[in-house]
Amino acid sequence: MLSKKKAREILEEAIRTSPADETEVIINGGKTFSTRFTNNYISQNGAQKEYDVTVRVAFGQQVGVASCNIFDGDNLKQVVENACTAARHSKPDLEWTPVLEARDVPELDEAYLKDTIDYTPEEKAERLEPILKRSIARDLTSAGMLVNGDHMLTVMNSKGLFGYQAWTSASFTYTAMAAHQGSAWAEYHSHDMADLEIESLAEQAMERALMAQNPVAIKPGAYTVVLAPTAVIELVEYLNYLGFGGQGYHESTTFTAGKIGEQLFHPGINLIDDPSRREVLGPSFDYEGHPKQRLALIENGVVRNVAYDRRTAQKAGVKSTGHALMPPATSGPFPTNIILEAGTDRIEEMIAGTERGIYVTRFWYSNVVDPKQATITGMTRDGTFLIEDGKLSKPLRNMRYNESLVRAFSNVEAIGDRTYGFNGYFGKLAVPALKIKDFIFSSVSEESPS
Amino acid sequence: MNEKDLAQLAIDTALQMGASYADARVIRLRRESIEVRNGNVNGIKQHLEMGIGVRVLYNGAWGFAGNPDLKKSKVEIAVQRAISLARDSAHLYHKPVVLAARKPIITTWKSPCLIDPFTVPLERKLDELFEIEAILRSVKGVALTDANFDFWKEWQIFINSEGSQIEQEMVQSGAGMSATAVSETDVQTRSFPAPFRGQFKSAGYELIPTLKLRESANTIAEEAVQLLTAPVCPSGEKTIILGGSQLALQVHESCGHPAEFDRVLGHEADFAGTSFLTQDKLRNFQYGSEIVNLVADATIPGALGSFGYDDEGTPAQKADIVRNGKFVGYLTSRETAESWEMESNGAMRAEGWNHTPIVRMSNINLLPGDHDLEDMIGTTKDGILIKDNRSWSIDDKRLNFQFGAEIGWEIKDGKIAGIVKNPTYAGITPQFWRSCDAIANEKYYDVWGTPNCGKGQPMQVARVGHGVSYARFNNVKVGVGYAE
Ligand SMILES: [Zn+2]
């Protein structure tokens, strides 16, 4: 891992080299060690190491960005020069906002765990072996991946602002497949390898895969759904993407535009962004070095805030919330460490309290149908069950949903008592299980066409 | 040490350490993206990278390590890491990996390029983008506009322990623009030549004028404004005609991905998914109607998914996937092909130096038919002509899909009746392709670049292509997601 001391030296050197009026330098990267298994055997082992240095410079309002994956001596000079050349030949960026003033930038302790990064491929193989053996013994097919890695982000600008954060990561994704289209899924992400209870996750998925064999079709329509946290992720991811970026908000392309202060959702819905929370631990500053604090996006069902970087904040006449993405960040800022706050309901009770409904393990390949209505579509995958009289009564064929997120998060009937952490598109997110009424399924998949 | 010597060093080190096979790729990549948005420079980014990726077979198990540092000592460390990764899990391998035979080859290859885009001054590129973007903004009612260029130049040397040594250089270019109109309740975007940053080819800067962005800017901006007040695409079972990048994406999702043999073998079961095109269906399954012919062709000069050799050193090929409607072939690698006693058809590719190769599409093309578009419209009673993708979604076996597009034109009794907004359609892959009753001819045919195909764990992004003209499908569910 690139240490804080070494990182500071490289950043200072880059800033010293730059003839520009303003300079910002970012280094991010790390190592990833992945063990991938398919068909009950380990199939692919990889070690990847990658760091990038990104330099943004401004001569007046003329701005250029350059990046490179090598930054010793001449290469560092070269990347600064490339950014300067781009800036000098550019036209003025009329919305350019000056780099931030120096200030204290918080660093989280204990985000970097030595035991997690030191976890060896051998230990991973040992850990997976009993699971794979059990899978073979039960005539199941297992596929998945066990990964550990480390990451760092460091930022410095020509006004002396400096931030550094290193953290580790561990993740387990697992698919158990049984004959006759039975499949089930488990997933867990943390900064701490010790959090990964891979044996129990795999065990539950294997049991569910056996239960999921010979799925039947039911009529599409509106159903009460109990969504496992692994299904809720996709809905929250799109809720964020379609609602809480400051650029889209002010350009009126989000479903939240003009609706801050309005009760759009069930009063139990609280969506926050907070990188200091354990489930979504990450740097407490953004790519501009602006500190991040807890930001309430939805409070008791009311839209409260959207995310800003310095450019969108200046345009909107507000303060940055510390959500700048990697320069040039052409889509603007987004929340990156999101938590849908837990409620009080156990997922077993949600199922037990459902007379007729559908249990969804996960959604897959969701995409936007209508951005302003926040309508998205996607498929169920790896374990969809009919709930009858409070029990998972039979496995169902995968179904396609088409649903507005505004409707879905208004129709919430129960919120799980625990959040689980996952990796998402913009960063990390943690979500509980949800029970939602009148969730719309538009079609049923075939399993094996002839 | 030069790149060739470093790659050779990696191979020699791996063999000394007991590897039964090794390959190494040293890559140097240069990338530039330029975006103008709402009359302002929104981002200019220049990216440089280099690194080595080493793949070894040790005790029949794979190990891969990527390293950005091209120093001799670091390359040796990368090899050691790849070997130890393979060694530590070799006992959990099903059976030793065997690679289908491949004759070694020593050669070089270059993609066609007349004007190196990195020699064109930034001022000129920006001037062109500002000019295009100004036309978009001049149309009343347009709220947001953007125009962008993307360029890649990638040099790589591949060496393997069987004696192959292949040097390749690829230049790729792309350009696109979009105009967006916004109301309190609606957002409508029109893009050109295709959504999601435009059209991409393996070509130099000479591609840019051929895309005719300037000439098309006014029309697409006007369409974006018209869409705000246009009627919503009707719902029901209808005939649809798909064209351009929308048909390209339909081919990508419902033919290209399910034909990847690694998916069929379960290698992607935990992420991208498996495939409905199971092995019992090879040469034994009616994928589409008799006029449907799909090929994987990595040899088309200038197409985004073309190359000289894949990342295992297998030469670029043209292979049938669907012939006269029958499913006849997969996309394969040396390992996946061996399991079926076939030869690899050269579909193994990696993103950059930092990923291990996986089975990938090259250019998956729907071969042109013999119709004129005018006839296809003229003989459609109740249909929608649909262009330019807005959203895509398909299940993990690649059967149940739903697409949304930017714009549709309603067809009534053989005539275009007007534009409709929010066209969506859904179906089941083989039923959909079996309903295909007309494909437009060569005149309408182009290869569309898809620069953002995601697959693999850790995820890799590939640039692939799709040759299509127009195709007509019957009894398709349209208006899904908007129906009451
Ligand atoms: Zn793809």
Coordinates of N, CA and C in Angstrom, one line a residue, chain A residues 239-250 254-265 269-274 293-309 312-313 316-323 333-336 338-339:
Chain A
L239 N -32.5 4.5 -7.0 CA -33.1 5.6 -6.3 C -32.1 6.7 -6.2
N240 N -30.9 6.3 -5.9 CA -29.8 7.3 -5.8 C -29.4 7.9 -7.2
Y241 N -29.2 7.0 -8.1 CA -28.8 7.5 -9.5 C -29.9 8.4 -10.1
L242 N -31.1 8.1 -9.9 CA -32.2 8.9 -10.6 C -32.6 10.1 -9.7
G243 N -32.2 10.2 -8.5 CA -32.7 11.2 -7.6 C -31.8 12.2 -6.9
F244 N -30.5 11.7 -6.7 CA -29.8 12.5 -5.7 C -28.4 13.1 -6.1
G245 N -28.2 13.1 -7.5 CA -27.1 13.8 -8.0 C -27.4 15.3 -8.2
G246 N -26.6 16.2 -7.7 CA -26.8 17.6 -7.8 C -27.0 18.2 -9.2
Q247 N -26.2 17.7 -10.1 CA -26.2 18.2 -11.5 C -27.6 17.9 -12.1
G248 N -28.0 16.7 -12.0 CA -29.3 16.3 -12.6 C -30.5 17.0 -11.9
Y249 N -30.3 17.2 -10.5 CA -31.4 17.9 -9.8 C -31.6 19.3 -10.3
H250 N -30.5 20.0 -10.5 CA -30.6 21.4 -11.0 C -30.9 21.5 -12.5
T254 N -33.9 14.8 -12.7 CA -34.2 13.8 -11.7 C -35.6 13.8 -11.3
F255 N -36.1 12.7 -10.7 CA -37.5 12.6 -10.3 C -37.7 13.5 -9.0
T256 N -36.6 13.9 -8.4 CA -36.7 14.7 -7.1 C -36.7 16.2 -7.4
A257 N -36.5 16.6 -8.7 CA -36.3 18.0 -9.0 C -37.5 18.8 -8.5
G258 N -37.2 19.9 -7.8 CA -38.2 20.8 -7.3 C -39.0 20.1 -6.1
K259 N -38.6 19.0 -5.6 CA -39.4 18.3 -4.6 C -38.7 18.2 -3.3
I260 N -37.7 18.9 -3.0 CA -37.1 18.9 -1.7 C -38.1 19.4 -0.7
G261 N -38.2 18.7 0.4 CA -39.2 19.1 1.4 C -40.6 18.3 1.2
E262 N -40.7 17.6 0.1 CA -42.0 16.9 -0.2 C -41.9 15.5 0.3
Q263 N -43.0 15.0 0.8 CA -43.1 13.6 1.3 C -43.4 12.8 0.1
L264 N -42.4 12.1 -0.4 CA -42.6 11.3 -1.6 C -42.7 9.8 -1.3
F265 N -42.2 9.4 -0.1 CA -42.1 8.0 0.3 C -42.8 7.7 1.6
I269 N -39.0 5.5 5.5 CA -37.9 5.5 4.7 C -36.9 6.6 5.1
N270 N -35.7 6.2 5.5 CA -34.6 7.1 5.8 C -33.4 6.7 5.0
L271 N -33.0 7.6 4.1 CA -31.8 7.3 3.3 C -30.7 8.3 3.6
I272 N -29.6 7.8 4.0 CA -28.5 8.8 4.3 C -27.2 8.4 3.6
D273 N -26.3 9.3 3.6 CA -24.9 9.1 3.0 C -24.0 9.4 4.2
D274 N -23.2 8.4 4.5 CA -22.3 8.6 5.7 C -21.1 7.6 5.6
Q293 N -19.7 14.8 5.4 CA -20.4 14.5 6.7 C -21.7 13.8 6.4
R294 N -22.3 13.3 7.4 CA -23.6 12.6 7.3 C -24.5 13.5 6.5
L295 N -25.1 13.0 5.4 CA -26.0 13.8 4.6 C -27.3 13.0 4.5
A296 N -28.4 13.7 5.0 CA -29.7 13.0 5.0 C -30.3 13.3 3.6
L297 N -30.5 12.2 2.8 CA -31.1 12.3 1.5 C -32.6 12.3 1.6
I298 N -33.1 11.2 2.3 CA -34.6 11.1 2.6 C -34.7 11.0 4.1
E299 N -35.6 11.8 4.7 CA -35.8 11.7 6.1 C -37.3 11.5 6.4
N300 N -37.6 10.4 7.0 CA -39.0 10.0 7.3 C -39.9 10.1 6.0
G301 N -39.3 9.7 4.9 CA -40.1 9.7 3.6 C -40.0 11.1 2.9
V302 N -39.4 12.1 3.5 CA -39.4 13.4 2.8 C -38.0 13.6 2.2
V303 N -38.0 14.1 0.9 CA -36.7 14.4 0.2 C -36.0 15.5 0.9
R304 N -34.8 15.4 1.4 CA -34.1 16.5 2.1 C -33.0 17.1 1.4
N305 N -32.1 16.3 0.8 CA -30.9 16.9 0.2 C -30.5 16.1 -1.0
V306 N -29.7 16.8 -1.8 CA -29.0 16.0 -2.9 C -27.5 16.3 -2.7
A307 N -26.7 15.6 -3.5 CA -25.2 15.7 -3.3 C -24.7 16.8 -4.2
Y308 N -23.6 17.5 -3.7 CA -23.0 18.5 -4.5 C -21.5 18.4 -4.5
D309 N -20.8 18.8 -5.6 CA -19.4 19.0 -5.6 C -19.2 20.6 -5.7
T312 N -21.1 22.2 -8.9 CA -22.6 22.3 -8.9 C -23.1 23.1 -7.7
A313 N -22.3 23.1 -6.6 CA -22.7 23.9 -5.4 C -22.7 25.3 -5.7
A316 N -25.6 26.3 -7.8 CA -26.9 26.3 -7.1 C -26.9 27.3 -5.9
G317 N -25.7 27.9 -5.6 CA -25.7 28.8 -4.5 C -25.7 28.1 -3.2
V318 N -25.2 26.9 -3.1 CA -25.2 26.2 -1.8 C -23.7 25.8 -1.6
K319 N -23.5 25.0 -0.5 CA -22.2 24.5 -0.2 C -22.0 23.1 -0.7
S320 N -20.8 22.8 -1.0 CA -20.5 21.4 -1.5 C -20.8 20.5 -0.3
T321 N -21.3 19.3 -0.6 CA -21.5 18.3 0.4 C -20.4 17.3 0.4
G322 N -19.4 17.5 -0.5 CA -18.2 16.6 -0.5 C -18.5 15.3 -1.3
H323 N -19.2 15.5 -2.4 CA -19.5 14.3 -3.2 C -19.0 14.4 -4.7
P333 N -21.8 15.2 -9.3 CA -21.6 14.5 -8.0 C -22.7 13.5 -7.7
F334 N -22.4 12.5 -6.9 CA -23.4 11.5 -6.5 C -23.0 11.0 -5.1
P335 N -24.1 10.7 -4.3 CA -23.8 10.0 -3.0 C -23.0 8.7 -3.2
T336 N -22.1 8.4 -2.3 CA -21.2 7.2 -2.5 C -21.2 6.2 -1.4
I338 N -24.0 5.0 0.9 CA -25.5 5.1 1.2 C -26.0 4.1 2.1
I339 N -26.8 4.5 3.1 CA -27.5 3.5 3.9 C -29.0 3.8 3.9

